[in-house]
Amino acid sequence: MTKRTIVTMPGDGIGKAVLKETLRVLKAAGFEANYVHGDIGWDCWCKEGNPLPDRTIKLLEEHKIGLFGAITSKPKDKTLAELAPELQGKGYTYYSPIVTMRQHFDLDICMRPCLSYKGNPLNFIRRTADGGVEEPQIDVMIFRQNTEGLYGGVEWTNPPDKVYDALMTHKKFVDNFAWCPRPELAVSTRIFTKKYVTRIVKAAFEYAKARGFKKITVCEKPNVIRETSGMMLKVAQEMSKAEYPNIWVEDVNIDAMTMWLTKNPENYNVIVAGNMFGDIVSDAFAGLIGGLGFATSAQFNPESGVCVFEPTHGSAPKYAGFETSIVNPIAMVSSAVMMLEHLGENAIAEKIKNAVAKVVAEGKVRSYDMKKMKGTPDVVNQGAASTTQMADAIIAALK
Ligand code: NAI
Ligand code: MG
């Protein structure tokens, strides 16, 4: 069999350290692939005026599978100040390479798992009725629509005539907002399309079916946001009836969800939501399983097959310059596990997952975040494992 080619995009800051260690883990677990490097991030912006160079897009188009670390982005005044002098004044403008990658490849399906590892000192715990303490097992997959909704970018301040006139055809706008001077009016749209809503809901059902779960939870707000949230709920209910009669659809509003997840997080296994609510609910769940050192995600286009796997954390610039990297590689390693599952390499994926679980459960090797330490270069001398030592421990646990 010819080896697969994976596009590795370490990006900036700690993205480089966690990806490097993850590749060691993959190799030690027996995964064979060719890796090609794709440039992305702040350095590309500074040197080339383009944080997502065309050559990286071409690599992804060709090889389809990407493993991505993290990038740095900075406020507007810094973007121009840090651009190479020879590129200054030539009309370059910074854009988010991640959002652009999502839009370019139409990576509409975002999966964000939240799985608690036994023995993780960062796990959520709660009081029992008799005053004791218990730790619910959390195993949730959040399906976030990744390209539409409030993050779709269709928005205006001081909307142009045609937009304003169209708004004025809506009674609610006339009643509640027509008093506002136009230059003081800001509008961000929330656009859902049936095609992409159907795709994300379908992905959630398929996952529930494969894992044997009996319900999916639509986490929106259809009682208030009637058109868009309403569409997602209706699509889910109809799909349940027509194609998945054994999986029922639970309707939980986003606000209520953030309450329920700290009461009964174990009640949820498959959640589907639009872009912004999916972003919120996945960060909220991630907090229950250890936060950024553990939170991971995958983004797919089911038609073209392009997919990118990445930790949800950023480049953590304040730790990037340390001589010995101290950050937790588990989020990145878990992204690679999702990649393996996607490639059908389930045995290797399982092996790595079990190794991570073993390291966490044993508790002998822990990065600074798991030790609840403040992240300084000194933590390694104070008993915290470095990024490399964490990877070494995972590799040792593979056997
Ligand atoms: P961040 O996720 O980089 O870091 C926030 C804090 O979380 C860190 O200071 C650290 O305390 C902790 N942390 C993050 N990853 C960790 C790990 N693997 N192990 C242990 N602790 C970890 O977010 P921040 O500071 O808001 O943003 C830094 C830069 O990253 C910015 O330029 C931002 O634009 C960018 N960013 C990029 C993302 C991406 O590439 N997907 C996502 C979020 C932010
Ligand atoms: Mg987020």
Short mmCIF file of C-alpha atoms and ligand atoms in Angstrom, two decimals:
data_model
loop_
_atom_site.label_atom_id
_atom_site.label_comp_id
_atom_site.label_asym_id
_atom_site.label_seq_id
_atom_site.Cartn_x
_atom_site.Cartn_y
_atom_site.Cartn_z
CA MET A 1 0.00 0.00 0.00
CA THR A 2 1.32 3.46 -0.81
CA LYS A 3 1.92 5.60 2.23
CA ARG A 4 -0.48 8.44 2.92
CA THR A 5 0.76 11.99 2.78
CA ILE A 6 -0.17 14.30 5.62
CA VAL A 7 0.28 18.07 5.43
CA THR A 8 1.79 19.22 8.73
CA MET A 9 1.21 22.86 9.58
CA PRO A 10 2.89 23.64 12.90
CA GLY A 11 2.18 27.38 12.58
CA ASP A 12 3.46 29.61 15.38
CA GLY A 13 4.52 29.46 18.99
CA ILE A 14 3.66 26.29 20.88
CA GLY A 15 2.03 24.86 17.73
CA LYS A 16 5.54 23.88 16.67
CA ALA A 17 6.39 22.09 19.92
CA VAL A 18 3.16 20.12 20.27
CA LEU A 19 3.12 19.01 16.65
CA LYS A 20 6.74 17.84 16.76
CA GLU A 21 6.02 15.69 19.82
CA THR A 22 2.81 14.37 18.30
CA LEU A 23 4.66 13.14 15.23
CA ARG A 24 7.00 11.20 17.52
CA VAL A 25 4.01 9.59 19.22
CA LEU A 26 2.46 8.66 15.85
CA LYS A 27 5.68 7.07 14.71
CA ALA A 28 6.18 5.14 17.92
CA ALA A 29 2.61 3.84 17.70
CA GLY A 30 3.35 2.40 14.28
CA PHE A 31 1.60 4.91 12.03
CA GLU A 32 3.38 5.23 8.72
CA ALA A 33 2.99 8.29 6.55
CA ASN A 34 4.84 10.82 4.48
CA TYR A 35 4.71 14.28 5.96
CA VAL A 36 4.96 17.45 3.93
CA HIS A 37 5.40 20.77 5.65
CA GLY A 38 2.88 23.55 5.04
CA ASP A 39 3.68 27.13 6.03
CA ILE A 40 0.97 29.04 7.87
CA GLY A 41 0.73 31.84 10.41
CA TRP A 42 2.31 35.01 11.65
CA ASP A 43 5.79 34.42 10.25
CA CYS A 44 4.29 33.99 6.78
CA TRP A 45 2.41 37.24 7.23
CA CYS A 46 5.52 39.13 8.34
CA LYS A 47 7.78 37.75 5.61
CA GLU A 48 5.34 37.37 2.71
CA GLY A 49 2.29 39.46 3.53
CA ASN A 50 0.15 36.31 3.41
CA PRO A 51 -0.54 34.13 6.50
CA LEU A 52 -1.91 31.27 4.37
CA PRO A 53 0.33 31.02 1.30
CA ASP A 54 -1.06 29.52 -1.92
CA ARG A 55 1.53 26.74 -1.77
CA THR A 56 -0.03 25.51 1.50
CA ILE A 57 -3.51 25.61 -0.03
CA LYS A 58 -2.19 23.56 -2.96
CA LEU A 59 -0.69 20.99 -0.60
CA LEU A 60 -4.03 20.57 1.16
CA GLU A 61 -5.87 20.36 -2.14
CA GLU A 62 -3.54 17.59 -3.22
CA HIS A 63 -3.16 15.55 -0.04
CA LYS A 64 -6.44 16.44 1.71
CA ILE A 65 -5.35 15.61 5.26
CA GLY A 66 -3.90 18.36 7.47
CA LEU A 67 -2.48 18.31 10.99
CA PHE A 68 -2.39 21.85 12.28
CA GLY A 69 -0.73 23.27 15.43
CA ALA A 70 -1.74 26.85 16.13
CA ILE A 71 -1.20 30.32 14.79
CA THR A 72 -0.69 33.75 16.29
CA SER A 73 -2.79 36.67 15.24
CA LYS A 74 -2.34 40.19 16.56
CA PRO A 75 -4.37 43.42 16.70
CA LYS A 76 -4.60 45.59 13.60
CA ASP A 77 -1.92 48.15 14.54
CA LYS A 78 0.63 45.35 15.04
CA THR A 79 -0.14 43.60 11.76
CA LEU A 80 1.26 46.42 9.66
CA ALA A 81 4.04 47.32 12.07
CA GLU A 82 5.48 43.77 11.93
CA LEU A 83 5.23 43.37 8.16
CA ALA A 84 8.67 43.24 6.47
CA PRO A 85 9.83 46.76 5.52
CA GLU A 86 10.01 45.92 1.80
CA LEU A 87 6.30 44.89 1.88
CA GLN A 88 5.08 47.99 3.71
CA GLY A 89 2.74 50.35 1.88
CA LYS A 90 1.93 47.80 -0.85
CA GLY A 91 -1.64 47.22 0.19
CA TYR A 92 -1.22 43.97 2.14
CA THR A 93 -3.94 43.35 4.72
CA TYR A 94 -3.95 40.68 7.37
CA TYR A 95 -6.74 38.07 7.48
CA SER A 96 -7.27 35.05 9.72
CA PRO A 97 -5.66 32.04 8.04
CA ILE A 98 -7.90 29.66 10.00
CA VAL A 99 -11.16 31.27 8.99
CA THR A 100 -9.84 31.54 5.44
CA MET A 101 -8.86 27.85 5.41
CA ARG A 102 -12.34 26.91 6.64
CA GLN A 103 -13.99 29.04 3.99
CA HIS A 104 -11.67 28.08 1.15
CA PHE A 105 -12.14 24.35 1.71
CA ASP A 106 -15.69 24.64 2.99
CA LEU A 107 -14.75 22.74 6.16
CA ASP A 108 -18.31 22.88 7.43
CA ILE A 109 -18.33 19.95 9.83
CA CYS A 110 -16.46 20.64 13.05
CA MET A 111 -16.22 17.87 15.65
CA ARG A 112 -15.05 18.71 19.14
CA PRO A 113 -14.81 15.80 21.54
CA CYS A 114 -14.78 16.26 25.30
CA LEU A 115 -13.70 13.10 27.06
CA SER A 116 -12.63 13.01 30.68
CA TYR A 117 -9.62 10.88 31.47
CA LYS A 118 -9.76 9.11 34.81
CA GLY A 119 -7.31 10.56 37.28
CA ASN A 120 -7.02 13.95 35.62
CA PRO A 121 -6.82 16.40 38.53
CA LEU A 122 -8.48 19.02 36.30
CA ASN A 123 -11.68 16.99 35.87
CA PHE A 124 -15.02 18.41 36.93
CA ILE A 125 -16.29 17.12 40.29
CA ARG A 126 -19.55 17.78 42.13
CA ARG A 127 -21.10 17.25 45.53
CA THR A 128 -23.41 14.33 46.13
CA ALA A 129 -26.60 14.58 48.19
CA ASP A 130 -24.84 13.12 51.24
CA GLY A 131 -22.03 15.68 51.08
CA GLY A 132 -19.51 13.49 49.30
CA VAL A 133 -17.81 14.21 46.04
CA GLU A 134 -18.26 12.47 42.70
CA GLU A 135 -16.68 12.77 39.30
CA PRO A 136 -19.02 12.09 36.38
CA GLN A 137 -17.52 10.45 33.29
CA ILE A 138 -17.84 12.93 30.44
CA ASP A 139 -17.96 11.65 26.87
CA VAL A 140 -19.44 14.23 24.53
CA MET A 141 -18.95 14.93 20.86
CA ILE A 142 -19.99 18.40 19.82
CA PHE A 143 -20.90 18.91 16.17
CA ARG A 144 -20.45 22.57 15.37
CA GLN A 145 -21.54 24.03 12.04
CA ASN A 146 -18.30 25.70 11.07
CA THR A 147 -18.96 28.09 8.20
CA GLU A 148 -22.32 29.86 8.63
CA GLY A 149 -24.36 31.66 11.26
CA LEU A 150 -23.08 34.55 13.28
CA TYR A 151 -19.49 33.94 12.17
CA GLY A 152 -20.46 34.11 8.49
CA GLY A 153 -19.12 37.65 8.24
CA VAL A 154 -22.20 39.21 6.62
CA GLU A 155 -22.46 42.36 8.71
CA TRP A 156 -22.58 46.14 8.56
CA THR A 157 -22.26 49.24 10.66
CA ASN A 158 -24.31 52.02 9.10
CA PRO A 159 -25.89 49.61 6.61
CA PRO A 160 -26.15 50.69 2.95
CA ASP A 161 -29.52 51.80 1.52
CA LYS A 162 -30.59 48.48 0.08
CA VAL A 163 -29.92 46.65 3.32
CA TYR A 164 -31.58 49.34 5.41
CA ASP A 165 -34.60 49.41 3.13
CA ALA A 166 -34.92 45.65 3.33
CA LEU A 167 -34.77 45.78 7.13
CA MET A 168 -37.50 48.41 7.09
CA THR A 169 -39.81 45.87 5.46
CA HIS A 170 -39.77 43.88 8.72
CA LYS A 171 -42.34 44.96 11.28
CA LYS A 172 -40.10 44.12 14.24
CA PHE A 173 -37.34 46.29 12.82
CA VAL A 174 -39.71 49.20 12.28
CA ASP A 175 -41.17 48.84 15.77
CA ASN A 176 -37.93 48.37 17.67
CA PHE A 177 -34.99 49.76 15.71
CA ALA A 178 -36.18 52.42 13.27
CA TRP A 179 -35.57 55.08 15.94
CA CYS A 180 -31.81 54.50 15.76
CA PRO A 181 -29.73 56.86 13.57
CA ARG A 182 -28.22 54.75 10.79
CA PRO A 183 -24.56 55.50 11.58
CA GLU A 184 -25.23 54.13 15.06
CA LEU A 185 -26.76 50.91 13.80
CA ALA A 186 -24.71 47.69 13.66
CA VAL A 187 -26.12 44.52 12.11
CA SER A 188 -24.54 41.05 12.14
CA THR A 189 -26.55 38.42 10.32
CA ARG A 190 -27.15 34.83 11.34
CA ILE A 191 -27.57 32.92 8.10
CA PHE A 192 -28.34 29.17 8.11
CA THR A 193 -28.80 27.20 4.89
CA LYS A 194 -30.71 23.95 4.75
CA LYS A 195 -27.88 22.26 2.85
CA TYR A 196 -25.27 22.88 5.54
CA VAL A 197 -27.67 22.44 8.46
CA THR A 198 -28.60 19.07 7.01
CA ARG A 199 -24.94 18.12 6.69
CA ILE A 200 -24.04 18.89 10.29
CA VAL A 201 -27.18 17.23 11.66
CA LYS A 202 -26.54 14.17 9.52
CA ALA A 203 -22.96 13.95 10.80
CA ALA A 204 -24.29 14.00 14.37
CA PHE A 205 -26.80 11.22 13.67
CA GLU A 206 -24.20 9.07 11.94
CA TYR A 207 -21.86 9.42 14.90
CA ALA A 208 -24.67 8.59 17.36
CA LYS A 209 -25.58 5.54 15.31
CA ALA A 210 -21.99 4.33 15.10
CA ARG A 211 -21.48 4.74 18.86
CA GLY A 212 -24.89 3.30 19.76
CA PHE A 213 -26.27 6.46 21.38
CA LYS A 214 -30.04 6.79 21.50
CA LYS A 215 -30.37 10.56 21.26
CA ILE A 216 -28.81 13.66 19.83
CA THR A 217 -29.18 17.04 21.51
CA VAL A 218 -29.86 20.11 19.39
CA CYS A 219 -28.33 22.98 21.37
CA GLU A 220 -29.86 26.13 19.91
CA LYS A 221 -32.65 28.50 20.93
CA PRO A 222 -35.59 27.82 18.62
CA ASN A 223 -38.18 29.39 20.91
CA VAL A 224 -36.57 32.81 20.33
CA ILE A 225 -34.37 32.53 17.23
CA ARG A 226 -37.21 30.94 15.36
CA GLU A 227 -35.94 30.90 11.79
CA THR A 228 -32.37 29.66 12.11
CA SER A 229 -32.43 27.64 15.34
CA GLY A 230 -35.90 26.53 14.28
CA MET A 231 -34.52 25.22 11.01
CA MET A 232 -31.87 23.12 12.74
CA LEU A 233 -34.36 21.59 15.17
CA LYS A 234 -36.86 20.81 12.42
CA VAL A 235 -34.22 19.27 10.16
CA ALA A 236 -33.11 17.07 13.07
CA GLN A 237 -36.65 16.02 13.99
CA GLU A 238 -37.51 15.14 10.40
CA MET A 239 -34.25 13.25 9.92
CA SER A 240 -34.90 11.27 13.09
CA LYS A 241 -38.32 10.26 11.79
CA ALA A 242 -37.22 9.43 8.26
CA GLU A 243 -33.77 7.91 8.72
CA TYR A 244 -32.92 7.29 12.37
CA PRO A 245 -36.11 6.11 14.10
CA ASN A 246 -34.07 4.71 17.02
CA ILE A 247 -32.39 8.01 17.82
CA TRP A 248 -34.53 10.75 19.31
CA VAL A 249 -33.94 14.47 19.22
CA GLU A 250 -33.61 16.41 22.43
CA ASP A 251 -34.11 20.18 22.27
CA VAL A 252 -32.02 22.09 24.85
CA ASN A 253 -31.52 25.84 24.66
CA ILE A 254 -27.92 27.09 24.73
CA ASP A 255 -28.43 29.07 27.94
CA ALA A 256 -29.99 26.14 29.74
CA MET A 257 -27.25 23.89 28.39
CA THR A 258 -24.53 25.88 30.12
CA MET A 259 -26.42 25.28 33.35
CA TRP A 260 -27.08 21.56 32.75
CA LEU A 261 -23.51 20.81 31.82
CA THR A 262 -22.29 21.67 35.28
CA LYS A 263 -25.14 19.69 36.85
CA ASN A 264 -25.39 16.58 34.69
CA PRO A 265 -22.72 16.57 32.00
CA GLU A 266 -22.90 12.78 31.78
CA ASN A 267 -26.41 13.08 30.30
CA TYR A 268 -25.03 14.31 26.98
CA ASN A 269 -23.14 12.37 24.34
CA VAL A 270 -23.91 13.98 20.99
CA ILE A 271 -24.64 17.68 20.68
CA VAL A 272 -25.26 19.58 17.46
CA ALA A 273 -25.28 23.36 17.20
CA GLY A 274 -24.73 26.29 14.89
CA ASN A 275 -21.38 28.05 14.63
CA MET A 276 -21.44 30.34 17.64
CA PHE A 277 -23.41 28.16 20.05
CA GLY A 278 -21.21 25.23 19.05
CA ASP A 279 -18.16 27.33 19.84
CA ILE A 280 -19.57 28.29 23.23
CA VAL A 281 -20.82 24.88 24.30
CA SER A 282 -17.58 23.16 23.24
CA ASP A 283 -15.44 25.57 25.26
CA ALA A 284 -17.78 25.14 28.21
CA PHE A 285 -17.51 21.34 28.06
CA ALA A 286 -13.74 21.57 27.54
CA GLY A 287 -13.53 23.31 30.90
CA LEU A 288 -14.94 20.17 32.54
CA ILE A 289 -12.25 17.87 31.17
CA GLY A 290 -9.09 19.89 31.76
CA GLY A 291 -9.27 22.86 29.42
CA LEU A 292 -6.94 23.84 26.64
CA GLY A 293 -4.34 21.15 27.26
CA PHE A 294 -7.04 18.56 26.43
CA ALA A 295 -9.48 20.21 24.00
CA THR A 296 -9.25 19.13 20.41
CA SER A 297 -11.11 19.35 17.14
CA ALA A 298 -11.47 18.13 13.59
CA GLN A 299 -12.92 19.95 10.61
CA PHE A 300 -14.15 18.24 7.47
CA ASN A 301 -15.63 18.76 4.10
CA PRO A 302 -17.50 15.49 3.52
CA GLU A 303 -17.68 16.07 -0.25
CA SER A 304 -14.07 16.92 -1.11
CA GLY A 305 -12.58 14.88 1.71
CA VAL A 306 -10.36 17.74 2.88
CA CYS A 307 -9.99 17.68 6.64
CA VAL A 308 -7.84 19.45 9.19
CA PHE A 309 -7.17 18.21 12.72
CA GLU A 310 -6.06 20.64 15.41
CA PRO A 311 -6.00 21.37 19.12
CA THR A 312 -8.38 24.20 20.05
CA HIS A 313 -5.69 26.13 21.90
CA GLY A 314 -3.73 28.94 20.28
CA SER A 315 -0.01 29.59 20.02
CA ALA A 316 0.36 30.66 23.69
CA PRO A 317 3.09 33.23 22.85
CA LYS A 318 4.02 33.71 26.49
CA TYR A 319 5.33 30.12 26.61
CA ALA A 320 6.63 29.94 23.07
CA GLY A 321 10.09 31.32 23.79
CA PHE A 322 10.94 28.92 26.64
CA GLU A 323 14.10 26.93 26.07
CA THR A 324 12.25 23.82 27.22
CA SER A 325 8.63 23.73 26.13
CA ILE A 326 6.27 23.21 29.08
CA VAL A 327 2.88 22.98 27.42
CA ASN A 328 0.70 19.90 27.40
CA PRO A 329 0.81 18.01 24.09
CA ILE A 330 -2.32 15.90 24.85
CA ALA A 331 -4.69 18.19 22.91
CA MET A 332 -2.51 17.89 19.81
CA VAL A 333 -1.97 14.15 20.29
CA SER A 334 -5.75 13.74 20.57
CA SER A 335 -6.18 15.64 17.30
CA ALA A 336 -3.88 13.11 15.69
CA VAL A 337 -6.03 10.33 17.20
CA MET A 338 -9.05 11.84 15.46
CA MET A 339 -7.05 11.86 12.24
CA LEU A 340 -6.23 8.17 12.68
CA GLU A 341 -9.89 7.34 13.27
CA HIS A 342 -10.79 9.28 10.15
CA LEU A 343 -8.22 7.30 8.17
CA GLY A 344 -9.59 4.04 9.53
CA GLU A 345 -6.45 3.39 11.59
CA ASN A 346 -8.59 2.46 14.57
CA ALA A 347 -6.16 0.08 16.21
CA ILE A 348 -3.36 2.67 16.32
CA ALA A 349 -5.82 5.34 17.45
CA GLU A 350 -6.99 3.09 20.29
CA LYS A 351 -3.42 2.32 21.29
CA ILE A 352 -2.54 6.02 21.60
CA LYS A 353 -5.79 6.84 23.43
CA ASN A 354 -5.10 4.07 25.93
CA ALA A 355 -1.54 5.29 26.39
CA VAL A 356 -2.72 8.84 27.13
CA ALA A 357 -5.34 7.47 29.53
CA LYS A 358 -2.66 5.42 31.31
CA VAL A 359 -0.27 8.36 31.69
CA VAL A 360 -3.04 10.57 33.04
CA ALA A 361 -4.35 7.87 35.39
CA GLU A 362 -0.91 6.99 36.78
CA GLY A 363 -0.24 10.66 37.46
CA LYS A 364 3.53 10.27 37.64
CA VAL A 365 4.20 12.47 34.65
CA ARG A 366 2.17 15.66 34.54
CA SER A 367 2.59 18.92 32.67
CA TYR A 368 2.33 22.18 34.61
CA ASP A 369 -1.36 22.69 33.80
CA MET A 370 -2.22 19.31 35.32
CA LYS A 371 -0.24 20.23 38.38
CA LYS A 372 -2.16 23.49 38.60
CA MET A 373 1.10 25.42 38.50
CA LYS A 374 1.68 28.83 37.00
CA GLY A 375 3.44 28.41 33.67
CA THR A 376 7.03 29.58 34.13
CA PRO A 377 10.28 28.17 32.69
CA ASP A 378 10.99 26.91 36.20
CA VAL A 379 8.12 24.42 36.41
CA VAL A 380 10.25 21.64 34.96
CA ASN A 381 12.68 21.99 37.89
CA GLN A 382 9.69 21.91 40.23
CA GLY A 383 8.42 18.54 39.10
CA ALA A 384 6.27 19.34 36.08
CA ALA A 385 6.87 17.37 32.91
CA SER A 386 8.01 19.22 29.80
CA THR A 387 6.20 18.78 26.48
CA THR A 388 8.86 16.26 25.44
CA GLN A 389 8.65 14.35 28.73
CA MET A 390 4.87 14.09 28.37
CA ALA A 391 5.33 12.67 24.87
CA ASP A 392 8.02 10.29 26.17
CA ALA A 393 5.61 9.04 28.83
CA ILE A 394 2.87 8.48 26.24
CA ILE A 395 5.33 6.62 24.02
CA ALA A 396 6.46 4.46 26.93
CA ALA A 397 2.82 3.65 27.73
CA LEU A 398 2.18 2.44 24.17
CA LYS A 399 3.90 -0.86 24.95
P1 NAI B 1 -3.95 30.31 23.83
O1 NAI B 1 -4.82 29.13 23.65
O2 NAI B 1 -2.76 30.41 22.95
O3 NAI B 1 -3.42 30.35 25.31
C1 NAI B 1 -4.16 30.70 26.45
C2 NAI B 1 -3.56 30.08 27.68
O4 NAI B 1 -3.98 28.73 27.77
C3 NAI B 1 -2.04 29.98 27.65
O5 NAI B 1 -1.43 31.14 28.08
C4 NAI B 1 -1.83 28.82 28.58
O6 NAI B 1 -1.95 29.25 29.91
C5 NAI B 1 -2.96 27.91 28.26
N1 NAI B 1 -2.64 26.87 27.26
C6 NAI B 1 -2.87 26.91 25.93
N2 NAI B 1 -2.48 25.79 25.35
C7 NAI B 1 -1.98 25.01 26.32
C8 NAI B 1 -1.40 23.71 26.36
N3 NAI B 1 -1.26 22.96 25.26
N4 NAI B 1 -0.97 23.24 27.54
C9 NAI B 1 -1.11 23.95 28.66
N5 NAI B 1 -1.64 25.16 28.70
C10 NAI B 1 -2.08 25.70 27.55
O7 NAI B 1 -4.89 31.60 23.66
P2 NAI B 1 -4.53 33.15 23.69
O8 NAI B 1 -3.45 33.44 24.68
O9 NAI B 1 -5.82 33.83 23.81
O10 NAI B 1 -3.99 33.48 22.25
C11 NAI B 1 -2.62 33.41 21.90
C12 NAI B 1 -2.49 33.52 20.40
O11 NAI B 1 -3.06 32.37 19.77
C13 NAI B 1 -3.20 34.74 19.81
O12 NAI B 1 -2.40 35.30 18.84
C14 NAI B 1 -4.47 34.15 19.23
O13 NAI B 1 -4.93 34.91 18.15
C15 NAI B 1 -4.01 32.78 18.79
N6 NAI B 1 -5.05 31.75 18.77
C16 NAI B 1 -4.95 30.83 17.77
C17 NAI B 1 -5.81 29.77 17.72
C18 NAI B 1 -5.57 28.73 16.69
O14 NAI B 1 -4.53 28.73 16.06
N7 NAI B 1 -6.47 27.79 16.51
C19 NAI B 1 -6.92 29.60 18.68
C20 NAI B 1 -6.88 30.59 19.75
C21 NAI B 1 -5.99 31.62 19.76
MG MG B 2 -13.71 29.09 20.83
#
